[in-house]
Short mmCIF file of C-alpha atoms and ligand atoms in Angstrom, two decimals:
data_model
loop_
_atom_site.label_atom_id
_atom_site.label_comp_id
_atom_site.label_asym_id
_atom_site.label_seq_id
_atom_site.Cartn_x
_atom_site.Cartn_y
_atom_site.Cartn_z
CA MET T 1 37.13 12.88 306.90
CA PHE T 2 33.91 14.79 306.61
CA HIS T 3 31.99 11.65 305.77
CA GLN T 4 33.60 10.00 308.73
CA ILE T 5 32.16 12.64 311.02
CA LEU T 6 28.75 12.46 309.41
CA ASN T 7 28.95 8.73 309.88
CA LEU T 8 29.77 9.25 313.50
CA LEU T 9 27.00 11.74 313.96
CA THR T 10 24.47 9.24 312.66
CA PHE T 11 25.83 6.54 314.89
CA PHE T 12 25.81 8.72 317.95
CA SER T 13 22.44 10.30 317.38
CA THR T 14 20.63 8.09 319.84
CA LEU T 15 23.02 8.67 322.70
CA ILE T 16 21.82 10.64 325.65
CA ASN T 17 23.34 14.01 326.36
CA SER T 18 24.73 14.26 329.86
CA TYR T 19 27.11 17.13 329.27
CA ASN T 20 26.07 20.47 330.68
CA GLY T 21 28.16 22.70 328.44
CA ILE T 22 26.92 23.42 324.96
CA SER T 23 26.79 20.20 323.06
CA LEU T 24 26.62 19.28 319.45
CA HIS T 25 23.78 17.21 318.07
CA HIS T 26 23.56 15.24 314.89
CA ASN T 27 20.87 17.51 313.52
CA SER T 28 23.12 20.56 313.54
CA GLU T 29 23.79 21.37 309.94
CA CYS T 30 26.83 23.45 310.68
CA VAL T 31 29.48 20.88 311.45
CA TYR T 32 32.83 21.66 309.90
CA VAL T 33 35.75 19.26 309.90
CA LYS T 34 39.10 20.79 309.05
CA SER T 35 42.51 19.19 308.78
CA GLU T 36 44.47 22.18 307.53
CA GLU T 37 46.17 25.14 309.14
CA ASP T 38 44.25 28.22 308.11
CA THR T 39 42.21 31.17 309.31
CA TYR T 40 38.56 30.23 309.63
CA ARG T 41 35.76 32.73 309.81
CA PHE T 42 32.19 32.17 310.90
CA GLN T 43 29.41 34.67 310.44
CA SER T 44 25.95 33.91 311.74
CA GLU T 45 22.88 33.90 309.56
CA GLY T 46 20.80 34.31 312.65
CA TYR T 47 20.06 30.68 313.57
CA ARG T 48 20.10 29.36 317.12
CA ASN T 49 21.57 25.95 316.35
CA ILE T 50 24.87 24.78 317.79
CA CYS T 51 27.74 24.51 315.36
CA GLY T 52 31.11 22.82 315.61
CA LEU T 53 34.50 23.36 314.06
CA TYR T 54 36.24 20.00 314.49
CA VAL T 55 39.96 20.29 313.83
CA ILE T 56 42.31 17.36 313.32
CA SER T 57 46.02 17.31 312.52
CA ASP T 58 48.51 14.51 312.02
CA PRO T 59 49.06 12.38 315.16
CA ASP T 60 52.35 14.06 316.11
CA TYR T 61 50.93 17.59 316.23
CA LEU T 62 48.82 19.61 318.65
CA VAL T 63 46.16 22.11 317.59
CA GLU T 64 46.45 25.78 318.44
CA PHE T 65 43.53 28.20 318.27
CA GLU T 66 44.02 31.94 318.26
CA PHE T 67 41.06 34.30 317.94
CA GLU T 68 41.56 37.28 315.69
CA GLU T 69 38.00 38.56 315.86
CA PHE T 70 35.31 37.81 318.39
CA ASP T 71 31.79 39.16 318.30
CA VAL T 72 29.45 36.80 320.11
CA SER T 73 27.04 38.59 322.41
CA CYS T 74 25.53 36.65 325.29
CA ALA T 75 22.02 37.63 324.16
CA ASN T 76 19.68 34.73 323.33
CA GLY T 77 22.20 32.19 324.55
CA GLY T 78 25.10 33.20 322.36
CA LEU T 79 28.13 31.20 323.44
CA LEU T 80 31.44 29.89 322.18
CA SER T 81 33.31 27.02 323.76
CA VAL T 82 36.89 25.94 323.10
CA VAL T 83 37.32 22.23 323.79
CA ASP T 84 40.57 20.36 324.46
CA GLY T 85 39.67 17.34 322.35
CA TRP T 86 36.45 16.42 320.61
CA GLU T 87 33.01 16.31 322.12
CA LEU T 88 29.89 14.79 320.68
CA ASN T 89 26.60 14.05 322.42
CA GLY T 90 28.21 14.58 325.79
CA GLN T 91 31.15 12.24 325.19
CA PHE T 92 34.73 13.38 324.98
CA PHE T 93 37.82 12.14 323.21
CA PRO T 94 40.25 11.72 324.90
CA GLY T 95 38.02 10.10 327.53
CA THR T 96 37.69 12.09 330.72
CA GLU T 97 39.33 9.32 332.79
CA ASP T 98 42.48 9.29 330.66
CA HIS T 99 42.93 13.02 330.28
CA LEU T 100 45.33 14.86 332.55
CA ILE T 101 42.96 17.83 332.64
CA PRO T 102 39.68 17.36 334.59
CA ARG T 103 36.45 17.35 332.58
CA ASN T 104 35.23 20.79 333.70
CA GLN T 105 38.51 22.36 332.59
CA ARG T 106 38.51 20.71 329.18
CA TYR T 107 36.31 23.43 327.72
CA GLN T 108 36.27 27.17 328.21
CA GLU T 109 33.22 29.22 327.41
CA TYR T 110 33.02 32.78 326.19
CA CYS T 111 30.48 35.39 325.16
CA GLY T 112 30.03 39.15 325.30
CA LEU T 113 32.86 41.04 326.88
CA HIS T 114 34.65 37.86 327.94
CA LYS T 115 36.75 37.36 324.86
CA PRO T 116 39.28 34.60 324.45
CA TRP T 117 42.38 36.76 324.49
CA LYS T 118 45.00 34.06 324.74
CA SER T 119 45.77 31.25 322.36
CA PHE T 120 44.73 27.69 323.20
CA ARG T 121 46.81 24.61 322.71
CA THR T 122 45.14 21.21 322.82
CA SER T 123 46.72 18.18 324.52
CA GLN T 124 46.45 16.02 321.37
CA ASN T 125 45.85 16.21 317.63
CA VAL T 126 42.17 17.09 317.91
CA GLY T 127 40.43 20.23 319.10
CA LEU T 128 36.97 21.71 318.78
CA ILE T 129 35.20 25.04 318.81
CA GLU T 130 31.51 24.76 319.56
CA PHE T 131 29.38 27.82 319.12
CA ARG T 132 25.89 29.21 319.05
CA VAL T 133 25.63 32.66 317.53
CA PRO T 134 21.96 33.64 317.33
CA VAL T 135 22.54 37.26 316.33
CA ARG T 136 22.76 37.63 312.58
CA GLY T 137 26.06 39.11 311.40
CA GLN T 138 27.96 38.26 314.57
CA GLY T 139 30.68 35.64 314.59
CA PHE T 140 34.40 35.08 314.98
CA THR T 141 37.66 34.54 313.16
CA VAL T 142 40.09 31.96 314.46
CA ARG T 143 43.56 31.06 313.29
CA VAL T 144 44.34 27.35 313.43
CA LYS T 145 47.96 26.28 313.71
CA PHE T 146 49.55 22.87 314.20
CA VAL T 147 52.38 22.54 316.71
CA ARG T 148 54.73 19.55 316.78
CA ASN T 149 54.20 17.03 319.57
CA PRO T 150 57.18 14.68 319.88
CA LYS T 151 55.40 12.31 322.28
CA PRO T 152 51.83 11.80 321.09
CA CYS T 153 49.58 9.83 323.43
CA ASN T 154 45.87 10.20 322.61
CA THR T 155 45.15 10.52 318.91
CA VAL T 156 42.32 10.34 316.42
CA LEU T 157 43.58 8.82 313.17
CA GLN T 158 42.23 10.22 309.94
CA ASN T 159 43.15 7.35 307.69
CA PRO T 160 41.25 4.08 308.24
CA GLN T 161 44.20 2.09 306.94
CA GLY T 162 47.79 2.07 308.16
CA VAL T 163 50.31 1.13 310.81
CA TYR T 164 50.67 2.88 314.15
CA THR T 165 52.86 2.50 317.23
CA LEU T 166 51.47 3.44 320.63
CA ARG T 167 53.99 4.20 323.39
CA ASN T 168 53.96 5.43 326.97
CA TYR T 169 57.61 6.64 327.04
CA GLY T 170 57.98 5.03 330.46
CA GLN T 171 55.26 7.23 331.94
CA SER T 172 52.19 6.44 334.01
CA ILE T 173 49.69 7.37 331.31
CA ASN T 174 46.95 5.71 329.30
CA CYS T 175 47.03 6.42 325.59
CA THR T 176 44.30 5.72 323.06
CA ILE T 177 44.12 5.86 319.31
CA SER T 178 40.65 6.22 317.92
CA ILE T 179 39.58 5.42 314.37
CA ILE T 180 36.05 6.43 313.47
CA PHE T 181 35.42 3.37 311.32
CA PRO T 182 34.80 -0.34 311.79
CA GLU T 183 38.30 -1.82 311.70
CA SER T 184 40.32 -4.99 311.51
CA PHE T 185 43.50 -4.98 313.64
CA ARG T 186 46.64 -7.08 313.56
CA ILE T 187 49.48 -6.86 316.08
CA LEU T 188 52.85 -6.46 314.40
CA ALA T 189 55.01 -6.02 317.51
CA LEU T 190 54.29 -5.99 321.20
CA ASN T 191 56.26 -5.04 324.29
CA VAL T 192 53.81 -4.35 327.09
CA GLY T 193 54.33 -5.08 330.77
CA SER T 194 57.22 -7.37 329.94
CA GLN T 195 59.52 -8.68 332.61
CA SER T 196 63.21 -8.03 332.40
CA THR T 197 65.50 -10.50 334.13
CA ARG T 198 69.18 -10.18 334.94
CA THR T 199 71.37 -12.77 333.26
CA ASP T 200 73.48 -15.01 335.49
CA ASP T 201 76.50 -14.35 333.35
CA LEU T 202 78.79 -12.53 335.78
CA MET T 203 81.19 -11.59 333.02
CA ALA T 204 78.51 -9.77 331.09
CA PRO T 205 75.75 -8.69 333.42
CA GLN T 206 72.84 -7.27 331.45
CA MET T 207 69.12 -7.10 331.47
CA LEU T 208 67.44 -9.61 329.22
CA GLU T 209 63.98 -9.19 327.83
CA VAL T 210 62.08 -12.44 327.91
CA GLU T 211 59.99 -13.02 324.79
CA THR T 212 56.74 -14.20 326.34
CA GLY T 213 54.69 -14.12 323.15
CA LEU T 214 51.26 -12.53 323.08
CA ILE T 215 49.36 -13.15 326.31
CA LYS T 216 45.60 -12.71 326.28
CA LYS T 217 43.25 -11.64 329.09
CA CYS T 218 45.98 -9.78 330.94
CA LYS T 219 43.53 -7.63 332.86
CA GLU T 220 41.87 -10.75 334.27
CA ARG T 221 45.27 -12.15 335.22
CA GLY T 222 45.93 -9.03 337.25
CA GLN T 223 48.44 -7.43 334.89
CA ARG T 224 48.38 -3.68 335.29
CA ASP T 225 50.00 -2.87 331.95
CA TYR T 226 48.04 -4.03 328.93
CA VAL T 227 46.54 -3.11 325.58
CA GLU T 228 42.85 -3.26 324.84
CA ILE T 229 41.04 -3.17 321.52
CA LEU T 230 37.73 -1.38 321.88
CA GLY T 231 34.57 -0.78 319.93
CA GLY T 232 31.58 1.46 320.50
CA ASP T 233 29.23 4.07 319.19
CA GLY T 234 30.45 7.09 321.10
CA LEU T 235 33.67 9.05 321.51
CA ASP T 236 34.61 8.10 325.07
CA PRO T 237 36.85 4.99 325.17
CA HIS T 238 35.59 4.22 328.70
CA LEU T 239 32.11 3.66 327.36
CA MET T 240 33.32 1.28 324.65
CA ALA T 241 33.25 -2.51 324.85
CA VAL T 242 36.49 -4.52 324.99
CA ALA T 243 37.01 -6.83 322.01
CA GLU T 244 40.27 -8.24 323.37
CA ASP T 245 43.03 -7.31 325.76
CA PHE T 246 46.59 -8.55 325.80
CA CYS T 247 50.15 -7.97 327.00
CA GLY T 248 53.57 -9.60 326.69
CA THR T 249 56.53 -9.43 324.37
CA ASP T 250 56.26 -10.58 320.81
CA SER T 251 58.46 -9.39 317.99
CA ILE T 252 56.86 -11.65 315.39
CA PRO T 253 53.85 -10.17 313.58
CA ASN T 254 50.71 -11.93 314.72
CA LYS T 255 48.43 -13.44 312.06
CA HIS T 256 45.36 -13.25 314.25
CA LYS T 257 42.94 -10.51 313.25
CA ILE T 258 40.81 -8.64 315.73
CA GLU T 259 37.73 -7.41 313.93
CA VAL T 260 35.66 -4.66 315.47
CA ALA T 261 32.35 -3.98 313.74
CA CYS T 262 31.48 -0.69 315.43
CA GLY T 263 31.09 2.93 314.38
CA ASN T 264 34.13 3.87 316.44
CA THR T 265 37.10 1.63 317.21
CA ALA T 266 40.02 2.29 319.53
CA VAL T 267 43.24 0.83 320.87
CA ARG T 268 44.09 1.78 324.45
CA LEU T 269 47.48 1.26 326.06
CA VAL T 270 47.28 1.20 329.86
CA SER T 271 50.60 1.88 331.59
CA THR T 272 51.46 2.12 335.26
CA GLY T 273 54.81 3.70 334.46
CA THR T 274 56.93 0.75 335.55
CA HIS T 275 57.51 -0.41 331.96
CA ASP T 276 58.47 1.19 328.70
CA ASN T 277 55.52 -0.11 326.69
CA SER T 278 54.96 -0.12 322.96
CA VAL T 279 52.57 -1.82 320.59
CA THR T 280 52.59 -1.63 316.81
CA LEU T 281 49.39 -2.41 314.97
CA ALA T 282 48.31 -2.70 311.37
CA PHE T 283 44.73 -1.66 310.80
CA ASP T 284 42.36 -1.65 307.89
CA LEU T 285 38.76 -0.91 307.18
CA LEU T 286 36.54 -3.83 308.12
CA LEU T 287 34.46 -4.54 305.05
CA ASP T 288 33.47 -8.12 305.58
CA ILE T 289 31.44 -8.45 308.77
CA ASP T 290 31.08 -12.23 308.86
CA SER T 291 32.36 -13.18 312.27
CA PRO T 292 33.71 -10.11 314.01
CA THR T 293 35.40 -10.30 317.40
CA LEU T 294 33.07 -7.54 318.53
CA LEU T 295 29.82 -6.40 316.96
CA CYS T 296 28.08 -3.24 318.11
CA PRO T 297 24.26 -3.25 318.16
CA GLN T 298 24.06 -0.03 316.16
CA MET T 299 26.23 -1.57 313.46
CA LEU T 300 23.83 -4.46 313.20
CA GLU T 301 20.97 -2.01 312.76
CA SER T 302 22.75 -0.11 310.03
CA ILE T 303 23.46 -3.40 308.17
CA ALA T 304 19.82 -4.36 308.49
CA ILE T 305 18.73 -1.02 307.04
CA ASN T 306 21.05 -1.19 304.03
C1 LIG V 401 44.93 4.12 333.47
O1 LIG V 401 43.88 3.19 333.40
C2 LIG V 401 43.79 2.35 334.51
C3 LIG V 401 42.72 1.31 334.22
O2 LIG V 401 41.58 1.86 333.61
C4 LIG V 401 43.48 3.17 335.75
O3 LIG V 401 43.39 2.35 336.88
C5 LIG V 401 44.59 4.21 335.94
O4 LIG V 401 44.27 5.06 337.01
C6 LIG V 401 44.77 5.04 334.67
N1 LIG V 401 45.95 5.87 334.80
C7 LIG V 401 45.94 7.18 334.57
C8 LIG V 401 47.25 7.87 334.75
O5 LIG V 401 44.94 7.78 334.25
#
């Protein structure tokens, strides 16, 4: 996981910072990525750089932060920010458009006498504490706990290989899984925006799901429920390019591979709330970049360098 983040930091290093809170840059040497419940302590050695504690749990858990000690004076720009999600170079995951909480409420900043007295619970399996503690010896202690989330929506996946099912549970929400690797995707099962029709059988009236098969370019066709496979170099899914989008009902695993040669890849399920959508995907690390569906410019550069 740590390499993944370093990878990401390199990829994102050229992006412009448009975020006016404290923001992490690739040249910060104090980036910590943790995937375990524990008590983490930071004590400053007197540097002014911005550090980040990136926490990730399994997809069906939320992250809880509780401060046990807090000694960050506001002098010299000392500041600590608790972020609901991840932030890097001004981009957030989950994307600001898809998050139920507005951007300016996604992070809460503290220093001096304003201590974080309550515990924080993130809306998904990732959370972040960004901090700048210029006064030597000052710092904080935070307890990280994972809390079960029975209906995960936005998620960062730690493993670049696996199978995952995205669902909207009948709600009007957009859910994205993000994998910080170039990936190859295959659709194993799809039920997105499908039409149910009533059977004419009067003796046994029931709703029948019509198996439409996988339909491509659903967005263009005006479908409001669809899945899109994305690729990009930043965290925000809205700033990523679309490799393919589709909808329909298909219970037969599709052989077609969608290959995304980008530093960050994502699958986004857009739901209006009129359908109970689900999509199951198999994904694997994209090693062979011969003819990808989507190729990010930065990926091309990194291939050229190697
Ligand atoms: C989901 O995404 C669509 C398309 O980007 C957007 O029109 C819609 O407002 C979003 N829904 C929610 C609940 O954010």
